[in-house]
Amino acid sequence: TVLTGVLPNALVNLRKSLPLLHVKVSCGSSSTLVERVKQGAIDVAVISKPPIDYPDLKWTAFEKEPLVVIAPMNSPDQSAESLLRNNPFIRFNRSAWVGGMIVEYLKDQDIKVNDIMELSTLEAVRTMVFHGLGVSVIPYRTAQYPHTLPVKTLSFSTKAPERILGIIEKEGNSKSHLTQVLLDELSTSGGKPQIL
């Protein structure tokens, strides 16, 4: 989801400041990208914070996104928790790191949901919610773009966990100075969240 969030703006700015830099973008799940960094197939990955520490890898955070409830724009004015309990639930992939975080939070808050589908991208989840098929829990995107489908966004009544986005690279990466430039761009490419 970083590919449609903060990364494009950061890459545009990076290209302006370092026009001779060659950047090759690959996509994959956070766990897959970590493996590619470990193997040396890629220099750096922009991912959700890993649930475990990896020896020989350096993690640097640049953004936090709280978990929020999204619902169709015409949904009733109810609390986030009521919307989850009273509507079909569109689940984000529970095998993804943030999907596991969502599972744990709903369990901890004793919020039972009526699963109707489980999808592997946040864009697909948001699209299904936009079309009125149910509600969901996703990390709030701090960078909103004109093409984003409008959905109602609600905070939980208790503090929700946050998805932390960051960069992971090998310790002692010979290109760490370039990683820092990318990190600086990513840190300034996000926006301020607006949550109901």
Short mmCIF file of C-alpha atoms in Angstrom, two decimals:
data_model
loop_
_atom_site.label_atom_id
_atom_site.label_comp_id
_atom_site.label_asym_id
_atom_site.label_seq_id
_atom_site.Cartn_x
_atom_site.Cartn_y
_atom_site.Cartn_z
CA THR A 1 0.00 0.00 0.00
CA VAL A 2 3.02 2.26 0.32
CA LEU A 3 3.15 2.23 -3.50
CA THR A 4 -0.06 4.27 -3.66
CA GLY A 5 0.56 6.28 -0.49
CA VAL A 6 3.68 8.23 0.45
CA LEU A 7 6.18 6.57 -1.90
CA PRO A 8 5.24 8.23 -5.23
CA ASN A 9 5.71 11.79 -3.87
CA ALA A 10 8.95 10.80 -2.18
CA LEU A 11 10.28 9.29 -5.42
CA VAL A 12 9.34 12.40 -7.44
CA ASN A 13 11.23 14.58 -4.97
CA LEU A 14 14.15 12.14 -4.88
CA ARG A 15 14.40 12.21 -8.66
CA LYS A 16 14.48 16.04 -8.60
CA SER A 17 17.21 16.19 -5.96
CA LEU A 18 19.29 13.27 -7.31
CA PRO A 19 18.54 13.01 -11.06
CA LEU A 20 21.35 10.50 -11.70
CA LEU A 21 20.15 8.07 -9.03
CA HIS A 22 18.72 4.84 -10.45
CA VAL A 23 15.78 3.58 -8.39
CA LYS A 24 14.09 0.25 -9.12
CA VAL A 25 10.82 -0.30 -7.29
CA SER A 26 9.60 -3.80 -6.41
CA CYS A 27 6.39 -4.70 -4.66
CA GLY A 28 5.49 -7.47 -2.26
CA SER A 29 4.32 -8.16 1.25
CA SER A 30 6.41 -6.73 4.07
CA SER A 31 7.67 -10.21 5.00
CA THR A 32 8.69 -10.93 1.39
CA LEU A 33 10.52 -7.61 1.11
CA VAL A 34 12.41 -8.27 4.36
CA GLU A 35 13.62 -11.59 2.92
CA ARG A 36 14.77 -9.82 -0.25
CA VAL A 37 16.76 -7.30 1.84
CA LYS A 38 18.31 -10.15 3.87
CA GLN A 39 19.35 -11.92 0.66
CA GLY A 40 20.84 -8.72 -0.79
CA ALA A 41 18.39 -8.74 -3.72
CA ILE A 42 17.32 -5.19 -2.81
CA ASP A 43 19.10 -2.50 -0.80
CA VAL A 44 16.15 -1.19 1.18
CA ALA A 45 12.44 -1.83 1.69
CA VAL A 46 9.65 0.48 2.79
CA ILE A 47 7.42 -1.70 4.98
CA SER A 48 5.20 -1.96 8.04
CA LYS A 49 7.15 -2.46 11.26
CA PRO A 50 8.11 -6.12 11.59
CA PRO A 51 6.58 -8.00 14.55
CA ILE A 52 10.07 -9.30 15.43
CA ASP A 53 13.60 -7.89 15.38
CA TYR A 54 15.89 -9.10 12.64
CA PRO A 55 19.58 -9.42 13.50
CA ASP A 56 21.81 -7.71 10.94
CA LEU A 57 18.96 -5.49 9.72
CA LYS A 58 18.33 -1.87 10.67
CA TRP A 59 14.76 -0.58 11.02
CA THR A 60 13.97 3.16 10.94
CA ALA A 61 10.39 4.44 11.32
CA PHE A 62 9.04 7.47 9.49
CA GLU A 63 5.25 7.42 9.90
CA LYS A 64 2.49 6.20 12.22
CA GLU A 65 -1.05 5.44 11.13
CA PRO A 66 -3.71 4.52 13.71
CA LEU A 67 -6.16 1.76 12.96
CA VAL A 68 -9.57 3.22 12.07
CA VAL A 69 -12.97 1.96 11.04
CA ILE A 70 -14.15 2.76 7.53
CA ALA A 71 -17.79 2.61 6.48
CA PRO A 72 -19.86 3.69 3.49
CA MET A 73 -20.58 7.43 3.46
CA ASN A 74 -24.32 6.80 3.94
CA SER A 75 -23.87 4.55 6.98
CA PRO A 76 -25.72 5.55 10.16
CA ASP A 77 -24.08 7.82 12.70
CA GLN A 78 -22.92 5.18 15.18
CA SER A 79 -19.74 4.55 17.09
CA ALA A 80 -16.94 2.72 15.33
CA GLU A 81 -17.56 -0.29 17.55
CA SER A 82 -21.32 -0.36 16.80
CA LEU A 83 -20.70 -0.17 13.06
CA LEU A 84 -18.36 -3.17 13.33
CA ARG A 85 -20.82 -5.23 15.36
CA ASN A 86 -23.87 -4.39 13.22
CA ASN A 87 -22.58 -4.61 9.65
CA PRO A 88 -20.87 -7.16 7.40
CA PHE A 89 -17.10 -7.07 7.94
CA ILE A 90 -14.58 -6.87 5.11
CA ARG A 91 -11.33 -8.16 6.55
CA PHE A 92 -7.83 -7.19 5.49
CA ASN A 93 -5.57 -10.24 5.04
CA ARG A 94 -4.95 -11.61 8.55
CA SER A 95 -1.63 -13.18 7.48
CA ALA A 96 -0.21 -9.72 6.73
CA TRP A 97 1.49 -8.07 9.71
CA VAL A 98 -1.08 -5.30 9.98
CA GLY A 99 -3.88 -7.83 9.42
CA GLY A 100 -2.67 -9.71 12.49
CA MET A 101 -2.64 -6.44 14.44
CA ILE A 102 -6.28 -5.87 13.47
CA VAL A 103 -7.25 -9.41 14.56
CA GLU A 104 -5.58 -8.93 17.96
CA TYR A 105 -7.12 -5.50 18.56
CA LEU A 106 -10.66 -6.67 17.78
CA LYS A 107 -10.13 -9.68 20.06
CA ASP A 108 -8.71 -7.50 22.87
CA GLN A 109 -11.69 -5.13 22.60
CA ASP A 110 -14.15 -8.06 22.47
CA ILE A 111 -15.55 -6.84 19.16
CA LYS A 112 -17.11 -9.74 17.30
CA VAL A 113 -17.54 -9.18 13.57
CA ASN A 114 -19.47 -10.91 10.79
CA ASP A 115 -16.79 -11.70 8.19
CA ILE A 116 -18.03 -11.75 4.61
CA MET A 117 -14.71 -11.51 2.76
CA GLU A 118 -10.96 -11.30 3.32
CA LEU A 119 -8.90 -9.29 0.85
CA SER A 120 -5.18 -8.90 0.30
CA THR A 121 -4.94 -5.17 -0.48
CA LEU A 122 -6.14 -2.14 1.43
CA GLU A 123 -7.29 -0.60 -1.86
CA ALA A 124 -9.61 -3.57 -2.47
CA VAL A 125 -10.97 -3.32 1.08
CA ARG A 126 -11.65 0.40 0.68
CA THR A 127 -13.34 -0.18 -2.70
CA MET A 128 -15.70 -2.81 -1.26
CA VAL A 129 -16.59 -0.49 1.62
CA PHE A 130 -17.14 2.42 -0.79
CA HIS A 131 -19.65 0.27 -2.70
CA GLY A 132 -21.62 -0.38 0.49
CA LEU A 133 -20.74 -4.04 0.96
CA GLY A 134 -19.66 -3.67 4.58
CA VAL A 135 -17.29 -1.98 7.01
CA SER A 136 -13.64 -2.60 7.82
CA VAL A 137 -10.63 -1.74 9.95
CA ILE A 138 -7.57 -0.44 8.16
CA PRO A 139 -4.58 1.76 8.97
CA TYR A 140 -5.44 5.39 8.33
CA ARG A 141 -3.64 6.73 5.31
CA THR A 142 -1.97 9.99 6.17
CA ALA A 143 -1.54 10.88 2.50
CA GLN A 144 -4.88 11.37 0.79
CA TYR A 145 -5.01 11.66 -2.98
CA PRO A 146 -7.78 12.82 -5.34
CA HIS A 147 -8.35 9.27 -6.66
CA THR A 148 -9.14 7.90 -3.19
CA LEU A 149 -12.73 6.71 -2.92
CA PRO A 150 -14.66 8.57 -0.20
CA VAL A 151 -15.56 6.52 2.87
CA LYS A 152 -16.57 7.49 6.39
CA THR A 153 -13.56 7.23 8.72
CA LEU A 154 -14.07 6.81 12.47
CA SER A 155 -11.73 6.48 15.40
CA PHE A 156 -12.19 3.79 18.02
CA SER A 157 -13.41 4.92 21.45
CA THR A 158 -10.21 3.51 22.96
CA LYS A 159 -6.73 4.20 21.63
CA ALA A 160 -6.13 1.90 18.70
CA PRO A 161 -2.74 0.47 17.80
CA GLU A 162 -0.79 2.15 15.04
CA ARG A 163 0.76 0.74 11.92
CA ILE A 164 4.29 2.08 11.85
CA LEU A 165 5.85 2.53 8.44
CA GLY A 166 9.60 2.56 8.02
CA ILE A 167 12.65 1.52 6.11
CA ILE A 168 14.58 -1.68 6.64
CA GLU A 169 18.09 -2.26 5.32
CA LYS A 170 21.16 -4.31 6.15
CA GLU A 171 23.33 -3.01 8.98
CA GLY A 172 26.33 -1.28 7.44
CA ASN A 173 24.58 -0.76 4.09
CA SER A 174 27.12 0.97 1.82
CA LYS A 175 24.26 3.07 0.41
CA SER A 176 22.95 4.23 3.79
CA HIS A 177 23.53 7.88 2.84
CA LEU A 178 21.01 7.40 0.00
CA THR A 179 18.66 5.56 2.34
CA GLN A 180 18.74 8.62 4.60
CA VAL A 181 17.78 10.89 1.68
CA LEU A 182 14.84 8.57 0.91
CA LEU A 183 13.87 8.51 4.58
CA ASP A 184 13.89 12.32 4.70
CA GLU A 185 11.63 12.45 1.63
CA LEU A 186 9.24 9.85 3.04
CA SER A 187 9.04 11.74 6.33
CA THR A 188 7.94 14.92 4.55
CA SER A 189 5.65 13.28 1.95
CA GLY A 190 2.89 12.29 4.39
CA GLY A 191 0.04 14.52 5.50
CA LYS A 192 -1.83 15.04 8.74
CA PRO A 193 -4.62 12.54 9.37
CA GLN A 194 -8.20 13.80 9.53
CA ILE A 195 -10.27 11.30 11.46
CA LEU A 196 -13.84 11.71 12.75
#
